[in-house]
PDB file of C-alpha atoms in Angstrom:
ATOM      1  CA  UNK A1402     125.331 114.708  90.741  1.00  0.00           C
ATOM      2  CA  UNK A1403     124.703 110.974  90.774  1.00  0.00           C
ATOM      3  CA  UNK A1404     120.930 110.532  91.085  1.00  0.00           C
ATOM      4  CA  UNK A1405     121.044 106.722  90.948  1.00  0.00           C
ATOM      5  CA  UNK A1406     119.485 105.204  94.059  1.00  0.00           C
ATOM      6  CA  UNK A1407     120.996 102.140  95.726  1.00  0.00           C
ATOM      7  CA  UNK A1408     119.124  99.646  97.878  1.00  0.00           C
ATOM      8  CA  UNK A1409     121.557  96.952  98.973  1.00  0.00           C
ATOM      9  CA  UNK A1410     124.481  97.089 101.391  1.00  0.00           C
ATOM     10  CA  UNK A1411     127.070  94.368 100.946  1.00  0.00           C
ATOM     11  CA  UNK A1412     127.224  91.994 103.891  1.00  0.00           C
ATOM     12  CA  UNK A1413     124.169  93.406 105.665  1.00  0.00           C
ATOM     13  CA  UNK A1414     120.457  92.570 105.868  1.00  0.00           C
ATOM     14  CA  UNK A1415     117.965  95.127 104.575  1.00  0.00           C
ATOM     15  CA  UNK A1416     116.517  97.407 107.232  1.00  0.00           C
ATOM     16  CA  UNK A1417     113.671  99.771 106.398  1.00  0.00           C
ATOM     17  CA  UNK A1418     113.891 103.296 107.770  1.00  0.00           C
ATOM     18  CA  UNK A1419     110.527 103.846 109.449  1.00  0.00           C
ATOM     19  CA  UNK A1420     111.029 107.496 110.393  1.00  0.00           C
ATOM     20  CA  UNK A1421     108.376 109.647 108.764  1.00  0.00           C
ATOM     21  CA  UNK A1422     106.760 113.057 109.193  1.00  0.00           C
ATOM     22  CA  UNK A1423     104.304 112.227 111.995  1.00  0.00           C
ATOM     23  CA  UNK A1424     101.814 115.114 111.655  1.00  0.00           C
ATOM     24  CA  UNK A1425      98.177 113.995 111.623  1.00  0.00           C
ATOM     25  CA  UNK A1426      95.053 115.261 109.912  1.00  0.00           C
ATOM     26  CA  UNK A1427      92.213 114.892 112.425  1.00  0.00           C
ATOM     27  CA  UNK A1428      88.523 115.697 112.554  1.00  0.00           C
ATOM     28  CA  UNK A1429      89.000 117.344 115.976  1.00  0.00           C
ATOM     29  CA  UNK A1430      91.672 117.977 118.551  1.00  0.00           C
ATOM     30  CA  UNK A1431      92.082 114.256 119.220  1.00  0.00           C
ATOM     31  CA  UNK A1432      91.511 111.174 117.118  1.00  0.00           C
ATOM     32  CA  UNK A1433      88.018 109.828 116.494  1.00  0.00           C
ATOM     33  CA  UNK A1434      89.422 106.322 116.948  1.00  0.00           C
ATOM     34  CA  UNK A1435      88.447 105.167 120.474  1.00  0.00           C
ATOM     35  CA  UNK A1436      91.439 102.804 120.483  1.00  0.00           C
ATOM     36  CA  UNK A1437      93.940 105.304 119.137  1.00  0.00           C
ATOM     37  CA  UNK A1438      96.163 105.199 122.213  1.00  0.00           C
ATOM     38  CA  UNK A1439      95.768 101.454 122.743  1.00  0.00           C
ATOM     39  CA  UNK A1440      96.788 100.561 119.188  1.00  0.00           C
ATOM     40  CA  UNK A1441      98.936 103.328 117.670  1.00  0.00           C
ATOM     41  CA  UNK A1442      98.949 102.892 113.906  1.00  0.00           C
ATOM     42  CA  UNK A1443     101.779 105.099 112.671  1.00  0.00           C
ATOM     43  CA  UNK A1444     105.480 104.563 112.246  1.00  0.00           C
ATOM     44  CA  UNK A1445     108.528 104.859 114.493  1.00  0.00           C
ATOM     45  CA  UNK A1446     106.880 104.351 117.883  1.00  0.00           C
ATOM     46  CA  UNK A1447     103.751 106.243 116.786  1.00  0.00           C
ATOM     47  CA  UNK A1448     104.217 109.577 118.597  1.00  0.00           C
ATOM     48  CA  UNK A1449     100.968 111.181 119.699  1.00  0.00           C
ATOM     49  CA  UNK A1450     102.247 114.642 120.650  1.00  0.00           C
ATOM     50  CA  UNK A1451     102.487 115.837 117.043  1.00  0.00           C
ATOM     51  CA  UNK A1452     101.198 118.792 114.999  1.00  0.00           C
ATOM     52  CA  UNK A1453      97.532 118.368 114.076  1.00  0.00           C
ATOM     53  CA  UNK A1454      95.916 119.590 110.865  1.00  0.00           C
ATOM     54  CA  UNK A1455      92.175 119.941 110.311  1.00  0.00           C
ATOM     55  CA  UNK A1456      90.318 117.458 108.089  1.00  0.00           C
ATOM     56  CA  UNK A1457      88.867 119.867 105.515  1.00  0.00           C
ATOM     57  CA  UNK A1458      87.581 118.678 102.129  1.00  0.00           C
ATOM     58  CA  UNK A1459      89.501 120.179  99.235  1.00  0.00           C
ATOM     59  CA  UNK A1460      92.448 121.288 101.355  1.00  0.00           C
ATOM     60  CA  UNK A1461      94.813 118.399 100.701  1.00  0.00           C
ATOM     61  CA  UNK A1462      96.252 116.422  97.828  1.00  0.00           C
ATOM     62  CA  UNK A1463      97.259 112.793  98.208  1.00  0.00           C
ATOM     63  CA  UNK A1464     100.408 112.175  96.182  1.00  0.00           C
ATOM     64  CA  UNK A1465     100.649 108.440  95.646  1.00  0.00           C
ATOM     65  CA  UNK A1466     102.156 106.354  92.858  1.00  0.00           C
ATOM     66  CA  UNK A1467     100.300 103.255  91.710  1.00  0.00           C
ATOM     67  CA  UNK A1468     103.692 101.592  91.320  1.00  0.00           C
ATOM     68  CA  UNK A1469     104.585 101.723  95.031  1.00  0.00           C
ATOM     69  CA  UNK A1470     102.918  99.182  97.365  1.00  0.00           C
ATOM     70  CA  UNK A1471     103.015 101.515 100.378  1.00  0.00           C
ATOM     71  CA  UNK A1472     101.347 104.299  98.388  1.00  0.00           C
ATOM     72  CA  UNK A1473      98.984 101.860  96.682  1.00  0.00           C
ATOM     73  CA  UNK A1474      97.334 101.218 100.059  1.00  0.00           C
ATOM     74  CA  UNK A1475      96.228 104.842 100.317  1.00  0.00           C
ATOM     75  CA  UNK A1476      94.861 104.891  96.759  1.00  0.00           C
ATOM     76  CA  UNK A1477      92.751 101.793  97.460  1.00  0.00           C
ATOM     77  CA  UNK A1478      91.472 103.069 100.832  1.00  0.00           C
ATOM     78  CA  UNK A1479      90.557 106.450  99.318  1.00  0.00           C
ATOM     79  CA  UNK A1480      88.569 104.631  96.640  1.00  0.00           C
ATOM     80  CA  UNK A1481      86.890 102.139  98.992  1.00  0.00           C
ATOM     81  CA  UNK A1482      85.742 104.952 101.295  1.00  0.00           C
ATOM     82  CA  UNK A1483      84.555 107.216  98.496  1.00  0.00           C
ATOM     83  CA  UNK A1484      86.821 110.117  99.409  1.00  0.00           C
ATOM     84  CA  UNK A1485      87.560 111.166  95.829  1.00  0.00           C
ATOM     85  CA  UNK A1486      85.713 114.479  96.172  1.00  0.00           C
ATOM     86  CA  UNK A1487      87.211 115.273  99.584  1.00  0.00           C
ATOM     87  CA  UNK A1488      90.896 114.597  98.842  1.00  0.00           C
ATOM     88  CA  UNK A1489      92.367 114.997  95.368  1.00  0.00           C
ATOM     89  CA  UNK A1490      94.976 112.587  94.056  1.00  0.00           C
ATOM     90  CA  UNK A1491      98.234 113.315  92.283  1.00  0.00           C
ATOM     91  CA  UNK A1492      99.896 110.357  90.564  1.00  0.00           C
ATOM     92  CA  UNK A1493     103.665 110.389  90.013  1.00  0.00           C
ATOM     93  CA  UNK A1494     105.074 108.156  87.318  1.00  0.00           C
ATOM     94  CA  UNK A1495     106.426 104.685  88.090  1.00  0.00           C
ATOM     95  CA  UNK A1496     110.137 105.552  88.075  1.00  0.00           C
ATOM     96  CA  UNK A1497     112.225 107.881  90.203  1.00  0.00           C
ATOM     97  CA  UNK A1498     115.816 108.602  91.092  1.00  0.00           C
ATOM     98  CA  UNK A1499     117.577 109.205  94.400  1.00  0.00           C
ATOM     99  CA  UNK A1500     116.161 112.742  94.558  1.00  0.00           C
ATOM    100  CA  UNK A1501     112.456 112.271  94.094  1.00  0.00           C
ATOM    101  CA  UNK A1502     109.314 110.985  92.464  1.00  0.00           C
ATOM    102  CA  UNK A1503     108.374 112.980  89.367  1.00  0.00           C
ATOM    103  CA  UNK A1504     105.070 113.825  87.677  1.00  0.00           C
ATOM    104  CA  UNK A1505     105.973 112.559  84.219  1.00  0.00           C
ATOM    105  CA  UNK A1506     102.454 111.183  83.642  1.00  0.00           C
ATOM    106  CA  UNK A1507     101.050 114.724  83.666  1.00  0.00           C
ATOM    107  CA  UNK A1508     101.109 117.206  80.796  1.00  0.00           C
ATOM    108  CA  UNK A1509     104.327 119.177  80.868  1.00  0.00           C
ATOM    109  CA  UNK A1510     105.672 116.963  83.630  1.00  0.00           C
ATOM    110  CA  UNK A1511     103.986 119.011  86.367  1.00  0.00           C
ATOM    111  CA  UNK A1512     101.275 118.080  88.853  1.00  0.00           C
ATOM    112  CA  UNK A1513      98.227 120.032  87.656  1.00  0.00           C
ATOM    113  CA  UNK A1514      97.172 121.084  91.167  1.00  0.00           C
ATOM    114  CA  UNK A1515     100.478 121.602  92.986  1.00  0.00           C
ATOM    115  CA  UNK A1516     102.346 122.878  89.940  1.00  0.00           C
ATOM    116  CA  UNK A1517     105.533 120.995  90.836  1.00  0.00           C
ATOM    117  CA  UNK A1518     107.781 118.705  88.799  1.00  0.00           C
ATOM    118  CA  UNK A1519     109.197 116.732  91.708  1.00  0.00           C
ATOM    119  CA  UNK A1520     107.563 115.698  94.954  1.00  0.00           C
ATOM    120  CA  UNK A1521     110.826 116.810  96.538  1.00  0.00           C
ATOM    121  CA  UNK A1522     109.644 120.414  96.085  1.00  0.00           C
ATOM    122  CA  UNK A1523     106.775 119.859  98.549  1.00  0.00           C
ATOM    123  CA  UNK A1524     109.148 118.356 101.126  1.00  0.00           C
ATOM    124  CA  UNK A1525     111.581 121.244 100.782  1.00  0.00           C
ATOM    125  CA  UNK A1526     108.710 123.731 101.046  1.00  0.00           C
ATOM    126  CA  UNK A1527     108.131 122.366 104.524  1.00  0.00           C
ATOM    127  CA  UNK A1528     111.787 121.937 105.468  1.00  0.00           C
ATOM    128  CA  UNK A1529     114.524 123.326 103.177  1.00  0.00           C
ATOM    129  CA  UNK A1530     116.960 120.966 104.895  1.00  0.00           C
ATOM    130  CA  UNK A1531     114.736 117.867 104.846  1.00  0.00           C
ATOM    131  CA  UNK A1532     117.239 115.058 105.474  1.00  0.00           C
ATOM    132  CA  UNK A1533     115.366 111.854 104.628  1.00  0.00           C
ATOM    133  CA  UNK A1534     114.080 110.100 101.535  1.00  0.00           C
ATOM    134  CA  UNK A1535     111.278 111.580  99.443  1.00  0.00           C
ATOM    135  CA  UNK A1536     108.581 108.940  99.839  1.00  0.00           C
ATOM    136  CA  UNK A1537     105.030 108.266  98.721  1.00  0.00           C
ATOM    137  CA  UNK A1538     102.317 108.389  99.847  1.00  0.00           C
ATOM    138  CA  UNK A1539     102.501 111.985 100.965  1.00  0.00           C
ATOM    139  CA  UNK A1540      99.653 114.322 101.806  1.00  0.00           C
ATOM    140  CA  UNK A1541     100.317 117.900 100.728  1.00  0.00           C
ATOM    141  CA  UNK A1542      98.573 121.058 101.907  1.00  0.00           C
ATOM    142  CA  UNK A1543      97.562 122.605  98.578  1.00  0.00           C
ATOM    143  CA  UNK A1544      97.586 126.256  99.673  1.00  0.00           C
ATOM    144  CA  UNK A1545     101.102 126.210 101.141  1.00  0.00           C
ATOM    145  CA  UNK A1546     102.517 123.445  98.933  1.00  0.00           C
ATOM    146  CA  UNK A1547     104.002 121.797 102.025  1.00  0.00           C
ATOM    147  CA  UNK A1548     104.005 118.099 102.854  1.00  0.00           C
ATOM    148  CA  UNK A1549     101.841 117.421 105.901  1.00  0.00           C
ATOM    149  CA  UNK A1550     102.685 113.757 106.452  1.00  0.00           C
ATOM    150  CA  UNK A1551     104.218 110.768 104.714  1.00  0.00           C
ATOM    151  CA  UNK A1552     103.510 108.307 107.538  1.00  0.00           C
ATOM    152  CA  UNK A1553     101.947 105.640 105.330  1.00  0.00           C
ATOM    153  CA  UNK A1554     100.289 103.384 107.961  1.00  0.00           C
ATOM    154  CA  UNK A1555      98.915 106.404 109.796  1.00  0.00           C
ATOM    155  CA  UNK A1556      97.563 107.918 106.573  1.00  0.00           C
ATOM    156  CA  UNK A1557      95.219 105.029 105.808  1.00  0.00           C
ATOM    157  CA  UNK A1558      94.152 104.740 109.446  1.00  0.00           C
ATOM    158  CA  UNK A1559      93.228 108.418 109.548  1.00  0.00           C
ATOM    159  CA  UNK A1560      91.450 108.315 106.188  1.00  0.00           C
ATOM    160  CA  UNK A1561      89.190 105.685 107.743  1.00  0.00           C
ATOM    161  CA  UNK A1562      88.525 107.438 111.063  1.00  0.00           C
ATOM    162  CA  UNK A1563      89.013 111.162 110.637  1.00  0.00           C
ATOM    163  CA  UNK A1564      87.221 111.569 107.304  1.00  0.00           C
ATOM    164  CA  UNK A1565      84.055 109.595 108.119  1.00  0.00           C
ATOM    165  CA  UNK A1566      81.830 112.650 107.684  1.00  0.00           C
ATOM    166  CA  UNK A1567      82.944 112.810 104.047  1.00  0.00           C
ATOM    167  CA  UNK A1568      82.847 109.096 103.174  1.00  0.00           C
ATOM    168  CA  UNK A1569      80.065 107.644 101.071  1.00  0.00           C
ATOM    169  CA  UNK A1570      77.117 106.158 102.935  1.00  0.00           C
ATOM    170  CA  UNK A1571      77.968 102.527 102.168  1.00  0.00           C
ATOM    171  CA  UNK A1572      81.703 102.788 102.880  1.00  0.00           C
ATOM    172  CA  UNK A1573      83.079  99.703 104.650  1.00  0.00           C
ATOM    173  CA  UNK A1574      84.260  99.839 108.254  1.00  0.00           C
ATOM    174  CA  UNK A1575      87.883  98.902 107.684  1.00  0.00           C
ATOM    175  CA  UNK A1576      88.737  98.986 111.415  1.00  0.00           C
ATOM    176  CA  UNK A1577      85.931  97.108 113.254  1.00  0.00           C
ATOM    177  CA  UNK A1578      86.237  97.555 117.003  1.00  0.00           C
ATOM    178  CA  UNK A1579      85.271  93.979 117.838  1.00  0.00           C
ATOM    179  CA  UNK A1580      88.082  92.593 115.658  1.00  0.00           C
ATOM    180  CA  UNK A1581      90.662  95.218 116.450  1.00  0.00           C
ATOM    181  CA  UNK A1582      92.990  93.399 118.827  1.00  0.00           C
ATOM    182  CA  UNK A1583      93.309  90.339 116.626  1.00  0.00           C
ATOM    183  CA  UNK A1584      93.507  92.488 113.491  1.00  0.00           C
ATOM    184  CA  UNK A1585      96.408  94.518 114.866  1.00  0.00           C
ATOM    185  CA  UNK A1586      98.339  91.300 115.472  1.00  0.00           C
ATOM    186  CA  UNK A1587      97.587  90.032 111.972  1.00  0.00           C
ATOM    187  CA  UNK A1588      98.626  93.331 110.387  1.00  0.00           C
ATOM    188  CA  UNK A1589     101.871  93.383 112.352  1.00  0.00           C
ATOM    189  CA  UNK A1590     102.832  89.926 111.131  1.00  0.00           C
ATOM    190  CA  UNK A1591     101.785  90.749 107.554  1.00  0.00           C
ATOM    191  CA  UNK A1592     103.936  93.888 107.616  1.00  0.00           C
ATOM    192  CA  UNK A1593     107.072  92.483 109.207  1.00  0.00           C
ATOM    193  CA  UNK A1594     107.085  89.090 107.475  1.00  0.00           C
ATOM    194  CA  UNK A1595     105.351  89.683 104.105  1.00  0.00           C
ATOM    195  CA  UNK A1596     105.069  93.360 103.089  1.00  0.00           C
ATOM    196  CA  UNK A1597     108.606  94.056 104.282  1.00  0.00           C
ATOM    197  CA  UNK A1598     109.697  90.432 104.030  1.00  0.00           C
ATOM    198  CA  UNK A1599     109.891  90.482 100.236  1.00  0.00           C
ATOM    199  CA  UNK A1600     112.169  93.523 100.464  1.00  0.00           C
ATOM    200  CA  UNK A1601     114.422  91.770 102.975  1.00  0.00           C
ATOM    201  CA  UNK A1602     114.830  89.014 100.389  1.00  0.00           C
ATOM    202  CA  UNK A1603     115.346  91.336  97.437  1.00  0.00           C
ATOM    203  CA  UNK A1604     117.749  93.743  99.113  1.00  0.00           C
ATOM    204  CA  UNK A1605     119.705  91.254 101.211  1.00  0.00           C
ATOM    205  CA  UNK A1606     123.420  92.046 101.242  1.00  0.00           C
ATOM    206  CA  UNK A1607     124.587  88.517 102.004  1.00  0.00           C
ATOM    207  CA  UNK A1608     123.550  84.926 101.479  1.00  0.00           C
ATOM    208  CA  UNK A1609     122.924  84.545 105.206  1.00  0.00           C
ATOM    209  CA  UNK A1610     120.630  87.588 105.284  1.00  0.00           C
ATOM    210  CA  UNK A1611     118.758  86.315 102.239  1.00  0.00           C
ATOM    211  CA  UNK A1612     118.323  82.791 103.610  1.00  0.00           C
ATOM    212  CA  UNK A1613     116.902  84.156 106.871  1.00  0.00           C
ATOM    213  CA  UNK A1614     114.534  86.522 105.061  1.00  0.00           C
ATOM    214  CA  UNK A1615     113.398  83.786 102.671  1.00  0.00           C
ATOM    215  CA  UNK A1616     112.591  81.374 105.517  1.00  0.00           C
ATOM    216  CA  UNK A1617     110.627  84.025 107.411  1.00  0.00           C
ATOM    217  CA  UNK A1618     108.671  85.069 104.329  1.00  0.00           C
ATOM    218  CA  UNK A1619     107.556  81.572 103.434  1.00  0.00           C
ATOM    219  CA  UNK A1620     106.655  80.677 107.005  1.00  0.00           C
ATOM    220  CA  UNK A1621     104.276  83.656 106.923  1.00  0.00           C
ATOM    221  CA  UNK A1622     102.942  82.824 103.457  1.00  0.00           C
ATOM    222  CA  UNK A1623     102.131  79.290 104.616  1.00  0.00           C
ATOM    223  CA  UNK A1624     100.396  80.726 107.697  1.00  0.00           C
ATOM    224  CA  UNK A1625      98.280  82.956 105.435  1.00  0.00           C
ATOM    225  CA  UNK A1626      97.459  80.061 103.116  1.00  0.00           C
ATOM    226  CA  UNK A1627      96.157  78.076 106.088  1.00  0.00           C
ATOM    227  CA  UNK A1628      94.266  81.037 107.544  1.00  0.00           C
ATOM    228  CA  UNK A1629      92.482  81.797 104.276  1.00  0.00           C
ATOM    229  CA  UNK A1630      91.415  78.190 103.835  1.00  0.00           C
ATOM    230  CA  UNK A1631      88.758  78.788 106.487  1.00  0.00           C
ATOM    231  CA  UNK A1632      87.651  82.402 105.921  1.00  0.00           C
ATOM    232  CA  UNK A1633      86.964  84.689 102.996  1.00  0.00           C
ATOM    233  CA  UNK A1634      89.027  87.597 104.318  1.00  0.00           C
ATOM    234  CA  UNK A1635      91.851  87.797 106.824  1.00  0.00           C
ATOM    235  CA  UNK A1636      89.423  88.693 109.613  1.00  0.00           C
ATOM    236  CA  UNK A1637      86.521  86.479 108.539  1.00  0.00           C
ATOM    237  CA  UNK A1638      83.591  87.675 106.445  1.00  0.00           C
ATOM    238  CA  UNK A1639      84.399  91.386 106.688  1.00  0.00           C
ATOM    239  CA  UNK A1640      86.791  93.317 104.505  1.00  0.00           C
ATOM    240  CA  UNK A1641      89.278  95.271 106.641  1.00  0.00           C
ATOM    241  CA  UNK A1642      92.460  97.330 106.427  1.00  0.00           C
ATOM    242  CA  UNK A1643      94.372  94.084 106.935  1.00  0.00           C
ATOM    243  CA  UNK A1644      93.228  92.894 103.512  1.00  0.00           C
ATOM    244  CA  UNK A1645      94.285  96.129 101.844  1.00  0.00           C
ATOM    245  CA  UNK A1646      97.753  95.806 103.347  1.00  0.00           C
ATOM    246  CA  UNK A1647      98.233  92.222 102.221  1.00  0.00           C
ATOM    247  CA  UNK A1648      96.771  92.771  98.754  1.00  0.00           C
ATOM    248  CA  UNK A1649      99.375  95.284  97.633  1.00  0.00           C
ATOM    249  CA  UNK A1650     102.094  92.675  98.165  1.00  0.00           C
ATOM    250  CA  UNK A1651     100.158  89.784  96.650  1.00  0.00           C
ATOM    251  CA  UNK A1652      99.268  91.667  93.482  1.00  0.00           C
ATOM    252  CA  UNK A1653     102.992  92.288  92.874  1.00  0.00           C
ATOM    253  CA  UNK A1654     104.165  88.822  93.846  1.00  0.00           C
ATOM    254  CA  UNK A1655     104.393  86.904  90.584  1.00  0.00           C
ATOM    255  CA  UNK A1656     105.138  89.973  88.466  1.00  0.00           C
ATOM    256  CA  UNK A1657     108.005  91.240  90.629  1.00  0.00           C
ATOM    257  CA  UNK A1658     108.832  89.555  93.921  1.00  0.00           C
ATOM    258  CA  UNK A1659     109.031  85.963  92.660  1.00  0.00           C
ATOM    259  CA  UNK A1660     111.888  86.706  90.280  1.00  0.00           C
ATOM    260  CA  UNK A1661     113.254  90.196  90.890  1.00  0.00           C
ATOM    261  CA  UNK A1662     113.374  89.741  94.673  1.00  0.00           C
ATOM    262  CA  UNK A1663     114.205  85.996  94.544  1.00  0.00           C
ATOM    263  CA  UNK A1664     111.062  84.968  96.494  1.00  0.00           C
ATOM    264  CA  UNK A1665     110.835  81.936  94.285  1.00  0.00           C
ATOM    265  CA  UNK A1666     109.818  78.924  96.344  1.00  0.00           C
ATOM    266  CA  UNK A1667     106.609  79.005  94.346  1.00  0.00           C
ATOM    267  CA  UNK A1668     104.316  81.483  92.637  1.00  0.00           C
ATOM    268  CA  UNK A1669     101.207  83.007  94.140  1.00  0.00           C
ATOM    269  CA  UNK A1670      99.196  81.197  91.479  1.00  0.00           C
ATOM    270  CA  UNK A1671     100.430  77.911  93.003  1.00  0.00           C
ATOM    271  CA  UNK A1672      98.938  78.637  96.446  1.00  0.00           C
ATOM    272  CA  UNK A1673      95.224  77.796  96.039  1.00  0.00           C
ATOM    273  CA  UNK A1674      93.703  79.784  98.906  1.00  0.00           C
ATOM    274  CA  UNK A1675      95.949  82.832  98.687  1.00  0.00           C
ATOM    275  CA  UNK A1676      95.530  82.960  94.915  1.00  0.00           C
ATOM    276  CA  UNK A1677      91.735  82.725  95.087  1.00  0.00           C
ATOM    277  CA  UNK A1678      91.695  85.334  97.872  1.00  0.00           C
ATOM    278  CA  UNK A1679      93.888  87.698  95.855  1.00  0.00           C
ATOM    279  CA  UNK A1680      91.595  87.407  92.822  1.00  0.00           C
ATOM    280  CA  UNK A1681      88.550  87.956  95.030  1.00  0.00           C
ATOM    281  CA  UNK A1682      90.035  91.261  96.183  1.00  0.00           C
ATOM    282  CA  UNK A1683      91.270  92.184  92.706  1.00  0.00           C
ATOM    283  CA  UNK A1684      87.743  91.813  91.345  1.00  0.00           C
ATOM    284  CA  UNK A1685      86.291  93.985  94.143  1.00  0.00           C
ATOM    285  CA  UNK A1686      85.734  97.641  93.109  1.00  0.00           C
ATOM    286  CA  UNK A1687      88.510  99.796  94.500  1.00  0.00           C
ATOM    287  CA  UNK A1688      91.199  97.113  94.219  1.00  0.00           C
ATOM    288  CA  UNK A1689      91.868  95.809  90.716  1.00  0.00           C
ATOM    289  CA  UNK A1690      90.752  99.004  89.025  1.00  0.00           C
ATOM    290  CA  UNK A1691      93.566 100.767  90.904  1.00  0.00           C
ATOM    291  CA  UNK A1692      96.229  98.309  89.677  1.00  0.00           C
ATOM    292  CA  UNK A1693      98.583  99.065  86.777  1.00  0.00           C
ATOM    293  CA  UNK A1694     100.904  96.137  86.140  1.00  0.00           C
ATOM    294  CA  UNK A1695     102.969  98.033  83.594  1.00  0.00           C
ATOM    295  CA  UNK A1696     103.757 100.757  86.143  1.00  0.00           C
ATOM    296  CA  UNK A1697     104.492  98.161  88.825  1.00  0.00           C
ATOM    297  CA  UNK A1698     107.013  96.313  86.662  1.00  0.00           C
ATOM    298  CA  UNK A1699     108.655  99.465  85.331  1.00  0.00           C
ATOM    299  CA  UNK A1700     109.113 100.757  88.873  1.00  0.00           C
ATOM    300  CA  UNK A1701     110.952  97.748  90.240  1.00  0.00           C
ATOM    301  CA  UNK A1702     112.918  96.585  87.223  1.00  0.00           C
ATOM    302  CA  UNK A1703     113.893 100.082  86.061  1.00  0.00           C
ATOM    303  CA  UNK A1704     114.662 101.731  89.420  1.00  0.00           C
ATOM    304  CA  UNK A1705     116.575  98.951  91.198  1.00  0.00           C
ATOM    305  CA  UNK A1706     119.672  99.121  89.041  1.00  0.00           C
ATOM    306  CA  UNK A1707     121.880  97.575  91.708  1.00  0.00           C
ATOM    307  CA  UNK A1708     119.995  94.272  91.360  1.00  0.00           C
ATOM    308  CA  UNK A1709     118.845  94.699  87.713  1.00  0.00           C
ATOM    309  CA  UNK A1710     121.633  96.736  86.096  1.00  0.00           C
ATOM    310  CA  UNK A1711     120.387  96.294  82.524  1.00  0.00           C
ATOM    311  CA  UNK A1712     116.934  97.613  83.514  1.00  0.00           C
ATOM    312  CA  UNK A1713     115.179  94.994  81.386  1.00  0.00           C
ATOM    313  CA  UNK A1714     111.457  94.852  82.179  1.00  0.00           C
ATOM    314  CA  UNK A1715     109.900  91.386  81.719  1.00  0.00           C
ATOM    315  CA  UNK A1716     106.973  90.954  79.363  1.00  0.00           C
ATOM    316  CA  UNK A1717     104.982  88.581  81.588  1.00  0.00           C
ATOM    317  CA  UNK A1718     103.182  87.236  83.458  1.00  0.00           C
ATOM    318  CA  UNK A1719      99.756  87.095  81.806  1.00  0.00           C
ATOM    319  CA  UNK A1720      97.525  89.677  83.514  1.00  0.00           C
ATOM    320  CA  UNK A1721      94.281  88.081  82.306  1.00  0.00           C
ATOM    321  CA  UNK A1722      94.484  85.371  84.988  1.00  0.00           C
ATOM    322  CA  UNK A1723      93.431  87.972  87.571  1.00  0.00           C
ATOM    323  CA  UNK A1724      89.982  88.053  86.008  1.00  0.00           C
ATOM    324  CA  UNK A1725      89.307  84.310  86.234  1.00  0.00           C
ATOM    325  CA  UNK A1726      86.609  83.065  88.679  1.00  0.00           C
ATOM    326  CA  UNK A1727      87.850  82.906  92.253  1.00  0.00           C
ATOM    327  CA  UNK A1728      85.098  80.739  93.809  1.00  0.00           C
ATOM    328  CA  UNK A1729      84.969  82.670  97.110  1.00  0.00           C
ATOM    329  CA  UNK A1730      82.145  84.551  98.798  1.00  0.00           C
TER     330      UNK A1730
END
């Protein structure tokens, strides 16, 4: 069996498959979010008629690799909201093959709670014929060993709304109602043009696809640079989910996306407002302390053999710059 994953298709632009297991973990029969139907937050048209699981402390395990930006969101949100005692966390290693993420950071190569070597085992416990990719983050029901959901945008939304009873008293409101409409628009542009935009550059299958992706990415980066010239956070003076979503791309930008994904018009460190903003977040508890640059670099440069066949992991850049004064706030 060839377990080597491939990410590019010659002659074609990169398109992300946004079909995920849509089950939700809710505090009641319906979402606590009063705007849940107005602004659906999940993937693939955000279905609402889905299986519902009960939000019970200790029942679930969040499986999320620090290396993956989509999973990194859930790790940060869990930390910001103080949900460590309510939902345990299993951390796969930074590399994987076409079959699955593995728990090579744990003793014996097994998750200490789920007892599995590969996350694939939890997907197959739910559906022996599961046809899609084995992705993180995934929330697993500990008792049955089955994956509940891997719908990454819905996971962080529901951590914020459905687990409020179990959050710490001073947890931030990451989804303020008065900012919601504007925030949803900002998050959509961040996702399509930046979070996913770097991947469209890196996995482009033609020069034309790359040129289009590159232009779109930098138009959005310039928009963000201008926006952050006048406000501390994306939505003003309040930290929100929008900041979490942007941060996981920014923190990987110079280390990975600038070179590995050919997003090389300039470095993040050369954009004054975005760079100061990124350091501001990095130095906020729950952000930088959940970053592992070694895992990030090993994930991209080791796994993407179709664009880095020798699997050489670069030594730089200097991580200490993230701790320099940011001058914001």
